[in-house]
GROMACS .gro file of C-alpha atoms in nm:
model
  464
    1UNK     CA    1  12.361  -2.540  -6.093
    2UNK     CA    2  12.607  -2.325  -6.288
    3UNK     CA    3  12.903  -2.481  -6.107
    4UNK     CA    4  12.778  -2.830  -6.188
    5UNK     CA    5  12.741  -2.747  -6.559
    6UNK     CA    6  13.087  -2.593  -6.572
    7UNK     CA    7  13.236  -2.904  -6.410
    8UNK     CA    8  13.045  -3.119  -6.660
    9UNK     CA    9  13.192  -2.920  -6.951
   10UNK     CA   10  13.542  -2.956  -6.807
   11UNK     CA   11  13.494  -3.332  -6.769
   12UNK     CA   12  13.382  -3.356  -7.133
   13UNK     CA   13  13.688  -3.162  -7.250
   14UNK     CA   14  13.914  -3.388  -7.043
   15UNK     CA   15  13.745  -3.692  -7.196
   16UNK     CA   16  13.812  -3.556  -7.544
   17UNK     CA   17  14.177  -3.492  -7.452
   18UNK     CA   18  14.209  -3.849  -7.323
   19UNK     CA   19  14.056  -3.970  -7.649
   20UNK     CA   20  14.318  -3.779  -7.851
   21UNK     CA   21  14.592  -3.916  -7.627
   22UNK     CA   22  14.463  -4.269  -7.688
   23UNK     CA   23  14.490  -4.208  -8.064
   24UNK     CA   24  14.850  -4.099  -8.010
   25UNK     CA   25  14.926  -4.422  -7.826
   26UNK     CA   26  14.776  -4.613  -8.118
   27UNK     CA   27  15.021  -4.428  -8.345
   28UNK     CA   28  14.754  -4.244  -8.541
   29UNK     CA   29  14.921  -3.986  -8.768
   30UNK     CA   30  14.991  -3.647  -8.612
   31UNK     CA   31  14.815  -3.458  -8.890
   32UNK     CA   32  14.510  -3.683  -8.853
   33UNK     CA   33  14.495  -3.614  -8.478
   34UNK     CA   34  14.519  -3.241  -8.544
   35UNK     CA   35  14.218  -3.255  -8.779
   36UNK     CA   36  14.024  -3.473  -8.533
   37UNK     CA   37  14.099  -3.221  -8.256
   38UNK     CA   38  13.978  -2.940  -8.479
   39UNK     CA   39  13.656  -3.124  -8.565
   40UNK     CA   40  13.581  -3.225  -8.205
   41UNK     CA   41  13.645  -2.869  -8.086
   42UNK     CA   42  13.416  -2.724  -8.351
   43UNK     CA   43  13.136  -2.970  -8.266
   44UNK     CA   44  13.171  -2.927  -7.888
   45UNK     CA   45  13.180  -2.547  -7.921
   46UNK     CA   46  12.870  -2.533  -8.140
   47UNK     CA   47  12.679  -2.753  -7.893
   48UNK     CA   48  12.778  -2.524  -7.604
   49UNK     CA   49  12.675  -2.223  -7.811
   50UNK     CA   50  12.333  -2.370  -7.890
   51UNK     CA   51  12.261  -2.485  -7.534
   52UNK     CA   52  12.388  -2.187  -7.333
   53UNK     CA   53  12.446  -1.896  -7.574
   54UNK     CA   54  12.762  -1.693  -7.620
   55UNK     CA   55  12.732  -1.469  -7.313
   56UNK     CA   56  12.605  -1.712  -7.049
   57UNK     CA   57  12.795  -1.753  -6.723
   58UNK     CA   58  12.835  -2.124  -6.792
   59UNK     CA   59  13.015  -2.062  -7.122
   60UNK     CA   60  13.221  -1.772  -6.983
   61UNK     CA   61  13.342  -1.972  -6.682
   62UNK     CA   62  13.398  -2.287  -6.884
   63UNK     CA   63  13.613  -2.097  -7.134
   64UNK     CA   64  13.829  -1.964  -6.850
   65UNK     CA   65  13.915  -2.324  -6.761
   66UNK     CA   66  13.947  -2.430  -7.125
   67UNK     CA   67  14.201  -2.148  -7.171
   68UNK     CA   68  14.444  -2.340  -6.951
   69UNK     CA   69  14.478  -2.585  -7.239
   70UNK     CA   70  14.418  -2.358  -7.540
   71UNK     CA   71  14.579  -2.029  -7.437
   72UNK     CA   72  14.840  -2.223  -7.238
   73UNK     CA   73  14.951  -2.402  -7.554
   74UNK     CA   74  14.962  -2.074  -7.749
   75UNK     CA   75  15.167  -1.910  -7.472
   76UNK     CA   76  15.417  -2.195  -7.477
   77UNK     CA   77  15.472  -2.134  -7.848
   78UNK     CA   78  15.498  -1.759  -7.786
   79UNK     CA   79  15.754  -1.836  -7.515
   80UNK     CA   80  15.992  -1.990  -7.766
   81UNK     CA   81  15.933  -1.745  -8.056
   82UNK     CA   82  16.190  -1.478  -7.967
   83UNK     CA   83  16.466  -1.722  -7.858
   84UNK     CA   84  16.402  -1.918  -8.177
   85UNK     CA   85  16.425  -1.606  -8.395
   86UNK     CA   86  16.749  -1.495  -8.230
   87UNK     CA   87  16.922  -1.833  -8.229
   88UNK     CA   88  16.796  -1.944  -8.571
   89UNK     CA   89  16.917  -1.629  -8.749
   90UNK     CA   90  17.260  -1.654  -8.583
   91UNK     CA   91  17.273  -2.026  -8.663
   92UNK     CA   92  17.191  -1.944  -9.024
   93UNK     CA   93  17.505  -1.728  -9.043
   94UNK     CA   94  17.721  -2.004  -8.899
   95UNK     CA   95  17.629  -2.214  -9.202
   96UNK     CA   96  17.889  -2.167  -9.475
   97UNK     CA   97  17.627  -2.153  -9.751
   98UNK     CA   98  17.445  -1.855  -9.604
   99UNK     CA   99  17.750  -1.631  -9.625
  100UNK     CA  100  17.756  -1.701  -9.999
  101UNK     CA  101  17.381  -1.672 -10.055
  102UNK     CA  102  17.285  -1.405  -9.801
  103UNK     CA  103  17.214  -1.148 -10.072
  104UNK     CA  104  17.001  -1.386 -10.278
  105UNK     CA  105  16.811  -1.516  -9.976
  106UNK     CA  106  16.730  -1.164  -9.858
  107UNK     CA  107  16.629  -1.041 -10.203
  108UNK     CA  108  16.411  -1.335 -10.303
  109UNK     CA  109  16.270  -1.405  -9.955
  110UNK     CA  110  16.148  -1.052  -9.890
  111UNK     CA  111  16.073  -0.988 -10.259
  112UNK     CA  112  15.839  -1.288 -10.285
  113UNK     CA  113  15.659  -1.182  -9.967
  114UNK     CA  114  15.598  -0.833 -10.108
  115UNK     CA  115  15.496  -0.950 -10.456
  116UNK     CA  116  15.247  -1.203 -10.317
  117UNK     CA  117  15.105  -0.930 -10.091
  118UNK     CA  118  15.048  -0.716 -10.400
  119UNK     CA  119  14.874  -1.008 -10.571
  120UNK     CA  120  14.665  -1.062 -10.256
  121UNK     CA  121  14.558  -0.696 -10.262
  122UNK     CA  122  14.453  -0.734 -10.626
  123UNK     CA  123  14.248  -1.043 -10.541
  124UNK     CA  124  14.087  -0.859 -10.247
  125UNK     CA  125  13.992  -0.574 -10.478
  126UNK     CA  126  13.843  -0.817 -10.732
  127UNK     CA  127  13.641  -0.999 -10.463
  128UNK     CA  128  13.501  -0.671 -10.327
  129UNK     CA  129  13.397  -0.548 -10.670
  130UNK     CA  130  13.269  -0.892 -10.774
  131UNK     CA  131  13.039  -0.918 -10.471
  132UNK     CA  132  12.937  -0.553 -10.497
  133UNK     CA  133  13.034  -0.477 -10.136
  134UNK     CA  134  12.958  -0.123 -10.022
  135UNK     CA  135  13.059   0.036  -9.694
  136UNK     CA  136  12.753   0.265  -9.700
  137UNK     CA  137  12.525  -0.025  -9.610
  138UNK     CA  138  12.703  -0.103  -9.283
  139UNK     CA  139  12.541   0.015  -8.961
  140UNK     CA  140  12.698   0.077  -8.622
  141UNK     CA  141  12.571  -0.072  -8.296
  142UNK     CA  142  12.695  -0.024  -7.940
  143UNK     CA  143  12.990  -0.260  -7.985
  144UNK     CA  144  13.089  -0.088  -8.308
  145UNK     CA  145  13.071   0.257  -8.146
  146UNK     CA  146  13.289   0.141  -7.858
  147UNK     CA  147  13.536  -0.001  -8.108
  148UNK     CA  148  13.538   0.328  -8.298
  149UNK     CA  149  13.635   0.516  -7.982
  150UNK     CA  150  13.933   0.285  -7.935
  151UNK     CA  151  14.039   0.318  -8.299
  152UNK     CA  152  14.025   0.698  -8.288
  153UNK     CA  153  14.288   0.691  -8.014
  154UNK     CA  154  14.507   0.452  -8.211
  155UNK     CA  155  14.470   0.620  -8.548
  156UNK     CA  156  14.631   0.942  -8.423
  157UNK     CA  157  14.963   0.758  -8.391
  158UNK     CA  158  14.916   0.585  -8.726
  159UNK     CA  159  14.835   0.907  -8.912
  160UNK     CA  160  15.159   1.064  -8.792
  161UNK     CA  161  15.366   0.756  -8.881
  162UNK     CA  162  15.559   0.827  -9.202
  163UNK     CA  163  15.737   0.558  -9.402
  164UNK     CA  164  16.080   0.677  -9.277
  165UNK     CA  165  15.948   0.660  -8.920
  166UNK     CA  166  15.823   0.310  -8.985
  167UNK     CA  167  16.163   0.204  -9.119
  168UNK     CA  168  16.335   0.355  -8.816
  169UNK     CA  169  16.103   0.155  -8.588
  170UNK     CA  170  16.262  -0.164  -8.720
  171UNK     CA  171  16.604  -0.070  -8.580
  172UNK     CA  172  16.658  -0.208  -8.228
  173UNK     CA  173  16.764   0.050  -7.972
  174UNK     CA  174  16.733  -0.202  -7.690
  175UNK     CA  175  16.747  -0.558  -7.822
  176UNK     CA  176  16.683  -0.701  -7.476
  177UNK     CA  177  16.353  -0.512  -7.459
  178UNK     CA  178  16.265  -0.634  -7.809
  179UNK     CA  179  16.332  -0.991  -7.698
  180UNK     CA  180  16.033  -0.943  -7.464
  181UNK     CA  181  15.816  -0.843  -7.760
  182UNK     CA  182  15.762  -0.493  -7.622
  183UNK     CA  183  15.692  -0.337  -7.965
  184UNK     CA  184  15.488  -0.435  -8.269
  185UNK     CA  185  15.815  -0.440  -8.466
  186UNK     CA  186  16.008  -0.635  -8.202
  187UNK     CA  187  16.037  -0.949  -8.415
  188UNK     CA  188  16.201  -0.775  -8.709
  189UNK     CA  189  16.421  -0.579  -8.465
  190UNK     CA  190  16.546  -0.907  -8.316
  191UNK     CA  191  16.612  -1.035  -8.670
  192UNK     CA  192  16.827  -0.727  -8.739
  193UNK     CA  193  17.012  -0.763  -8.407
  194UNK     CA  194  17.077  -1.132  -8.477
  195UNK     CA  195  17.196  -1.045  -8.829
  196UNK     CA  196  17.455  -0.807  -8.683
  197UNK     CA  197  17.579  -1.085  -8.455
  198UNK     CA  198  17.597  -1.314  -8.759
  199UNK     CA  199  17.793  -1.059  -8.963
  200UNK     CA  200  18.030  -1.010  -8.670
  201UNK     CA  201  18.077  -1.388  -8.660
  202UNK     CA  202  18.176  -1.393  -9.026
  203UNK     CA  203  18.441  -1.129  -8.955
  204UNK     CA  204  18.573  -1.317  -8.653
  205UNK     CA  205  18.586  -1.639  -8.854
  206UNK     CA  206  18.826  -1.478  -9.103
  207UNK     CA  207  19.063  -1.336  -8.839
  208UNK     CA  208  19.017  -1.563  -8.536
  209UNK     CA  209  18.891  -1.901  -8.662
  210UNK     CA  210  18.939  -2.081  -8.329
  211UNK     CA  211  18.713  -1.841  -8.138
  212UNK     CA  212  18.464  -1.851  -8.424
  213UNK     CA  213  18.457  -2.230  -8.409
  214UNK     CA  214  18.386  -2.220  -8.035
  215UNK     CA  215  18.102  -1.973  -8.088
  216UNK     CA  216  17.964  -2.180  -8.376
  217UNK     CA  217  17.955  -2.491  -8.158
  218UNK     CA  218  17.778  -2.297  -7.883
  219UNK     CA  219  17.518  -2.166  -8.128
  220UNK     CA  220  17.463  -2.515  -8.272
  221UNK     CA  221  17.406  -2.651  -7.921
  222UNK     CA  222  17.161  -2.371  -7.834
  223UNK     CA  223  16.979  -2.419  -8.165
  224UNK     CA  224  16.947  -2.793  -8.104
  225UNK     CA  225  16.808  -2.731  -7.755
  226UNK     CA  226  16.565  -2.467  -7.884
  227UNK     CA  227  16.433  -2.696  -8.158
  228UNK     CA  228  16.395  -2.974  -7.901
  229UNK     CA  229  16.175  -2.741  -7.696
  230UNK     CA  230  15.975  -2.669  -8.011
  231UNK     CA  231  15.932  -3.044  -8.068
  232UNK     CA  232  15.806  -3.094  -7.712
  233UNK     CA  233  15.550  -2.816  -7.755
  234UNK     CA  234  15.442  -2.946  -8.096
  235UNK     CA  235  15.331  -3.269  -7.930
  236UNK     CA  236  15.058  -3.069  -7.757
  237UNK     CA  237  14.914  -2.930  -8.082
  238UNK     CA  238  14.604  -3.158  -8.110
  239UNK     CA  239  14.500  -3.074  -7.751
  240UNK     CA  240  14.566  -2.702  -7.792
  241UNK     CA  241  14.366  -2.685  -8.114
  242UNK     CA  242  14.080  -2.879  -7.951
  243UNK     CA  243  14.048  -2.619  -7.674
  244UNK     CA  244  14.107  -2.316  -7.895
  245UNK     CA  245  13.848  -2.429  -8.151
  246UNK     CA  246  13.596  -2.509  -7.878
  247UNK     CA  247  13.624  -2.156  -7.745
  248UNK     CA  248  13.600  -2.001  -8.092
  249UNK     CA  249  13.286  -2.198  -8.181
  250UNK     CA  250  13.122  -2.146  -7.839
  251UNK     CA  251  13.170  -1.769  -7.827
  252UNK     CA  252  13.105  -1.676  -8.192
  253UNK     CA  253  12.804  -1.452  -8.260
  254UNK     CA  254  12.647  -1.640  -8.550
  255UNK     CA  255  12.365  -1.386  -8.587
  256UNK     CA  256  12.619  -1.113  -8.660
  257UNK     CA  257  12.785  -1.340  -8.914
  258UNK     CA  258  12.454  -1.386  -9.093
  259UNK     CA  259  12.403  -1.008  -9.102
  260UNK     CA  260  12.745  -0.959  -9.261
  261UNK     CA  261  12.739  -1.289  -9.444
  262UNK     CA  262  12.817  -1.142  -9.785
  263UNK     CA  263  13.134  -0.977  -9.657
  264UNK     CA  264  13.242  -1.298  -9.481
  265UNK     CA  265  13.184  -1.503  -9.797
  266UNK     CA  266  13.368  -1.250 -10.015
  267UNK     CA  267  13.660  -1.248  -9.771
  268UNK     CA  268  13.693  -1.625  -9.774
  269UNK     CA  269  13.659  -1.639 -10.152
  270UNK     CA  270  13.954  -1.400 -10.171
  271UNK     CA  271  14.153  -1.594  -9.910
  272UNK     CA  272  14.095  -1.926 -10.088
  273UNK     CA  273  14.182  -1.770 -10.425
  274UNK     CA  274  14.513  -1.643 -10.284
  275UNK     CA  275  14.587  -1.982 -10.131
  276UNK     CA  276  14.537  -2.132 -10.477
  277UNK     CA  277  14.792  -1.878 -10.605
  278UNK     CA  278  15.037  -2.018 -10.347
  279UNK     CA  279  14.972  -2.368 -10.479
  280UNK     CA  280  15.018  -2.242 -10.835
  281UNK     CA  281  15.354  -2.090 -10.744
  282UNK     CA  282  15.456  -2.420 -10.584
  283UNK     CA  283  15.358  -2.596 -10.907
  284UNK     CA  284  15.562  -2.348 -11.113
  285UNK     CA  285  15.861  -2.450 -10.899
  286UNK     CA  286  15.798  -2.809 -11.020
  287UNK     CA  287  15.690  -2.927 -10.674
  288UNK     CA  288  15.373  -3.117 -10.583
  289UNK     CA  289  15.114  -2.876 -10.435
  290UNK     CA  290  14.923  -3.166 -10.275
  291UNK     CA  291  15.236  -3.257 -10.078
  292UNK     CA  292  15.258  -2.893  -9.970
  293UNK     CA  293  14.904  -2.903  -9.832
  294UNK     CA  294  14.943  -3.239  -9.657
  295UNK     CA  295  15.264  -3.147  -9.479
  296UNK     CA  296  15.156  -2.792  -9.403
  297UNK     CA  297  14.813  -2.885  -9.266
  298UNK     CA  298  14.911  -2.898  -8.895
  299UNK     CA  299  15.072  -2.553  -8.892
  300UNK     CA  300  14.796  -2.402  -9.107
  301UNK     CA  301  14.535  -2.550  -8.874
  302UNK     CA  302  14.707  -2.404  -8.570
  303UNK     CA  303  14.738  -2.064  -8.741
  304UNK     CA  304  14.367  -2.080  -8.826
  305UNK     CA  305  14.257  -2.154  -8.472
  306UNK     CA  306  14.510  -1.939  -8.281
  307UNK     CA  307  14.489  -1.631  -8.508
  308UNK     CA  308  14.858  -1.563  -8.444
  309UNK     CA  309  15.127  -1.574  -8.713
  310UNK     CA  310  15.395  -1.512  -8.450
  311UNK     CA  311  15.285  -1.807  -8.236
  312UNK     CA  312  15.290  -2.022  -8.549
  313UNK     CA  313  15.654  -1.937  -8.623
  314UNK     CA  314  15.812  -2.239  -8.447
  315UNK     CA  315  15.579  -2.475  -8.635
  316UNK     CA  316  15.639  -2.275  -8.953
  317UNK     CA  317  16.019  -2.313  -8.941
  318UNK     CA  318  16.007  -2.680  -8.841
  319UNK     CA  319  15.762  -2.756  -9.123
  320UNK     CA  320  15.987  -2.584  -9.377
  321UNK     CA  321  16.302  -2.770  -9.270
  322UNK     CA  322  16.169  -3.114  -9.172
  323UNK     CA  323  15.874  -3.132  -9.410
  324UNK     CA  324  15.966  -2.935  -9.719
  325UNK     CA  325  16.343  -2.980  -9.717
  326UNK     CA  326  16.417  -2.607  -9.706
  327UNK     CA  327  16.766  -2.550  -9.566
  328UNK     CA  328  16.780  -2.423  -9.208
  329UNK     CA  329  16.959  -2.113  -9.337
  330UNK     CA  330  16.667  -2.013  -9.562
  331UNK     CA  331  16.388  -2.121  -9.325
  332UNK     CA  332  16.547  -1.947  -9.027
  333UNK     CA  333  16.596  -1.629  -9.228
  334UNK     CA  334  16.271  -1.605  -9.425
  335UNK     CA  335  16.042  -1.742  -9.151
  336UNK     CA  336  16.093  -1.460  -8.898
  337UNK     CA  337  16.064  -1.194  -9.172
  338UNK     CA  338  15.729  -1.340  -9.283
  339UNK     CA  339  15.585  -1.266  -8.938
  340UNK     CA  340  15.613  -0.889  -8.989
  341UNK     CA  341  15.652  -0.836  -9.365
  342UNK     CA  342  15.420  -0.914  -9.652
  343UNK     CA  343  15.138  -1.091  -9.470
  344UNK     CA  344  14.907  -1.186  -9.757
  345UNK     CA  345  14.589  -1.202  -9.549
  346UNK     CA  346  14.620  -0.933  -9.284
  347UNK     CA  347  14.827  -0.680  -9.477
  348UNK     CA  348  14.717  -0.765  -9.831
  349UNK     CA  349  14.358  -0.877  -9.884
  350UNK     CA  350  14.186  -0.714  -9.586
  351UNK     CA  351  14.307  -0.351  -9.617
  352UNK     CA  352  14.248  -0.358  -9.992
  353UNK     CA  353  13.890  -0.479  -9.946
  354UNK     CA  354  13.811  -0.211  -9.689
  355UNK     CA  355  13.961   0.064  -9.904
  356UNK     CA  356  13.752  -0.034 -10.207
  357UNK     CA  357  13.438  -0.063  -9.994
  358UNK     CA  358  13.477   0.280  -9.838
  359UNK     CA  359  13.603   0.469 -10.146
  360UNK     CA  360  13.253   0.546 -10.289
  361UNK     CA  361  13.151   0.708  -9.957
  362UNK     CA  362  13.396   0.993 -10.026
  363UNK     CA  363  13.324   1.021 -10.398
  364UNK     CA  364  13.612   0.807 -10.527
  365UNK     CA  365  13.549   0.567 -10.813
  366UNK     CA  366  13.695   0.231 -10.697
  367UNK     CA  367  13.742   0.130 -11.061
  368UNK     CA  368  13.972   0.424 -11.135
  369UNK     CA  369  14.307   0.276 -11.249
  370UNK     CA  370  14.506   0.544 -11.067
  371UNK     CA  371  14.328   0.467 -10.741
  372UNK     CA  372  14.380   0.091 -10.780
  373UNK     CA  373  14.753   0.115 -10.864
  374UNK     CA  374  14.811   0.353 -10.575
  375UNK     CA  375  14.618   0.126 -10.338
  376UNK     CA  376  14.821  -0.183 -10.432
  377UNK     CA  377  15.152   0.004 -10.388
  378UNK     CA  378  15.043   0.148 -10.053
  379UNK     CA  379  14.935  -0.198  -9.934
  380UNK     CA  380  15.272  -0.348 -10.028
  381UNK     CA  381  15.473  -0.072  -9.858
  382UNK     CA  382  15.248  -0.067  -9.552
  383UNK     CA  383  15.290  -0.442  -9.505
  384UNK     CA  384  15.627  -0.377  -9.343
  385UNK     CA  385  15.616  -0.406  -8.966
  386UNK     CA  386  15.262  -0.545  -8.930
  387UNK     CA  387  15.259  -0.737  -8.603
  388UNK     CA  388  15.203  -1.111  -8.643
  389UNK     CA  389  14.947  -1.128  -8.366
  390UNK     CA  390  14.573  -1.073  -8.338
  391UNK     CA  391  14.499  -0.714  -8.443
  392UNK     CA  392  14.766  -0.690  -8.710
  393UNK     CA  393  14.503  -0.656  -8.984
  394UNK     CA  394  14.342  -0.366  -8.799
  395UNK     CA  395  14.677  -0.189  -8.775
  396UNK     CA  396  14.748  -0.249  -9.145
  397UNK     CA  397  14.402  -0.126  -9.242
  398UNK     CA  398  14.437   0.191  -9.037
  399UNK     CA  399  14.769   0.269  -9.209
  400UNK     CA  400  14.634   0.206  -9.560
  401UNK     CA  401  14.310   0.400  -9.508
  402UNK     CA  402  14.495   0.690  -9.348
  403UNK     CA  403  14.756   0.712  -9.626
  404UNK     CA  404  14.478   0.697  -9.888
  405UNK     CA  405  14.281   0.969  -9.700
  406UNK     CA  406  13.983   0.737  -9.656
  407UNK     CA  407  13.756   0.719  -9.349
  408UNK     CA  408  13.855   0.457  -9.091
  409UNK     CA  409  13.504   0.399  -8.952
  410UNK     CA  410  13.458   0.086  -9.159
  411UNK     CA  411  13.724  -0.093  -8.951
  412UNK     CA  412  13.501  -0.066  -8.644
  413UNK     CA  413  13.183  -0.164  -8.829
  414UNK     CA  414  13.318  -0.513  -8.900
  415UNK     CA  415  13.416  -0.598  -8.542
  416UNK     CA  416  13.147  -0.865  -8.505
  417UNK     CA  417  13.293  -1.084  -8.781
  418UNK     CA  418  13.657  -0.988  -8.727
  419UNK     CA  419  13.753  -1.306  -8.532
  420UNK     CA  420  13.603  -1.539  -8.793
  421UNK     CA  421  13.776  -1.369  -9.085
  422UNK     CA  422  14.101  -1.332  -8.891
  423UNK     CA  423  14.127  -1.710  -8.866
  424UNK     CA  424  14.146  -1.746  -9.243
  425UNK     CA  425  14.372  -1.442  -9.280
  426UNK     CA  426  14.627  -1.583  -9.033
  427UNK     CA  427  14.637  -1.921  -9.206
  428UNK     CA  428  14.702  -1.742  -9.535
  429UNK     CA  429  14.978  -1.532  -9.374
  430UNK     CA  430  15.158  -1.848  -9.263
  431UNK     CA  431  15.106  -2.014  -9.600
  432UNK     CA  432  15.259  -1.708  -9.766
  433UNK     CA  433  15.562  -1.731  -9.539
  434UNK     CA  434  15.615  -2.101  -9.610
  435UNK     CA  435  15.564  -2.048  -9.984
  436UNK     CA  436  15.829  -1.775  -9.980
  437UNK     CA  437  16.069  -2.005  -9.795
  438UNK     CA  438  16.014  -2.292 -10.040
  439UNK     CA  439  16.052  -2.073 -10.350
  440UNK     CA  440  16.359  -1.899 -10.209
  441UNK     CA  441  16.513  -2.237 -10.127
  442UNK     CA  442  16.432  -2.360 -10.477
  443UNK     CA  443  16.585  -2.054 -10.646
  444UNK     CA  444  16.902  -2.053 -10.434
  445UNK     CA  445  16.951  -2.430 -10.457
  446UNK     CA  446  16.886  -2.482 -10.085
  447UNK     CA  447  16.585  -2.711 -10.104
  448UNK     CA  448  16.616  -3.089 -10.071
  449UNK     CA  449  16.358  -3.229 -10.312
  450UNK     CA  450  16.389  -3.579 -10.164
  451UNK     CA  451  16.275  -3.448  -9.824
  452UNK     CA  452  15.992  -3.254  -9.988
  453UNK     CA  453  15.865  -3.564 -10.169
  454UNK     CA  454  15.909  -3.796  -9.869
  455UNK     CA  455  15.568  -3.950  -9.794
  456UNK     CA  456  15.626  -3.998  -9.420
  457UNK     CA  457  15.426  -3.787  -9.176
  458UNK     CA  458  15.614  -3.467  -9.097
  459UNK     CA  459  15.556  -3.471  -8.724
  460UNK     CA  460  15.621  -3.838  -8.656
  461UNK     CA  461  15.952  -3.699  -8.531
  462UNK     CA  462  15.757  -3.530  -8.251
  463UNK     CA  463  15.691  -3.870  -8.099
  464UNK     CA  464  16.065  -3.942  -8.070
   0.00000   0.00000   0.00000
């Protein structure tokens, strides 16, 4: 009977995929199909959850098959992340403008990421205090105790990690190993390696222009091929989101969410408030925030469902260049940095909330100005090198709590709602990266306002 039910679930998923494909053939907008895929996945997942429960064999086996579509799509994006980072950074240096604006792009791109992370921490603190969240009230079950055991092993390495050590971890000793994503700081290491290649290119261009021209043509060809691969993968977004969202809804423990409902609500209030700050910053740059939301919806939706900022990078860069009119130099430089630096959700809001919640348990007044200023500064500094994959928020929280001499137990006590909150955090991370790219492009004069205001659907190009 179990086999029959699993086959039935697979048939239903295939039917939904065929339905989305039919919409594509009817030239329904890409962004509309993404939202429809999200809604269908949510509905299908909730139905499976209600009928079978989260731990039933039917759901477990069905999700293994669904992963071929959902996880397969995410893996395809992960496949192109490192080549895209390497080629895009080098390609940015082959653009004449970048050599003139490299200092400004670096300063404003990274600076905006860090400043917005500080603002995010402040909003997280305000939400925690506003909802009266207290870590004392949290209780540990079997899952939480198991999680605590794992964290105790990990925290030993975090506690011994000084800021100089963290900076040193960015430097690539073996760039080929970093291209495989072997370390949590591999992405930023590849950025640094690519930057050295770019700087070398600038030197060669001055002394040996013919060789530089040949290299530039090669890089342009590789970049064009890489972005074509990205375009091919983007076409699969509605189907990938359908499967990913189905799994998320089918396997979520809604009872645990109800038990920690106040924390979940406070977290999303903070996340939404910070997203509104992004829109406010876009408005200050004299750009339409509604246009920002419409064009960014597909990548934000994927980030929400996949819980991976790194996997969202190809969509992130393409949205900045094709949708917002950010120059390829800025988008290709700021985008990769946003994966590991200044993540507003994972490295900003979440660690700050946990620190304020747990402070009273060790006799610290969370309203003490000295504590709050220190916390915000620690959050900003600790945001360097946070991996843009699932678990990055945990790593950031462990660093912040350890530096502040606060107990780390609270990280384990929230494991049951971690996936749900991580979806919103990841979407905010990606929004922060795109906002930084847009503002940096605006400041340095490398943003095409006509492209930004163009009403056509961003990903219609994916059908070409």
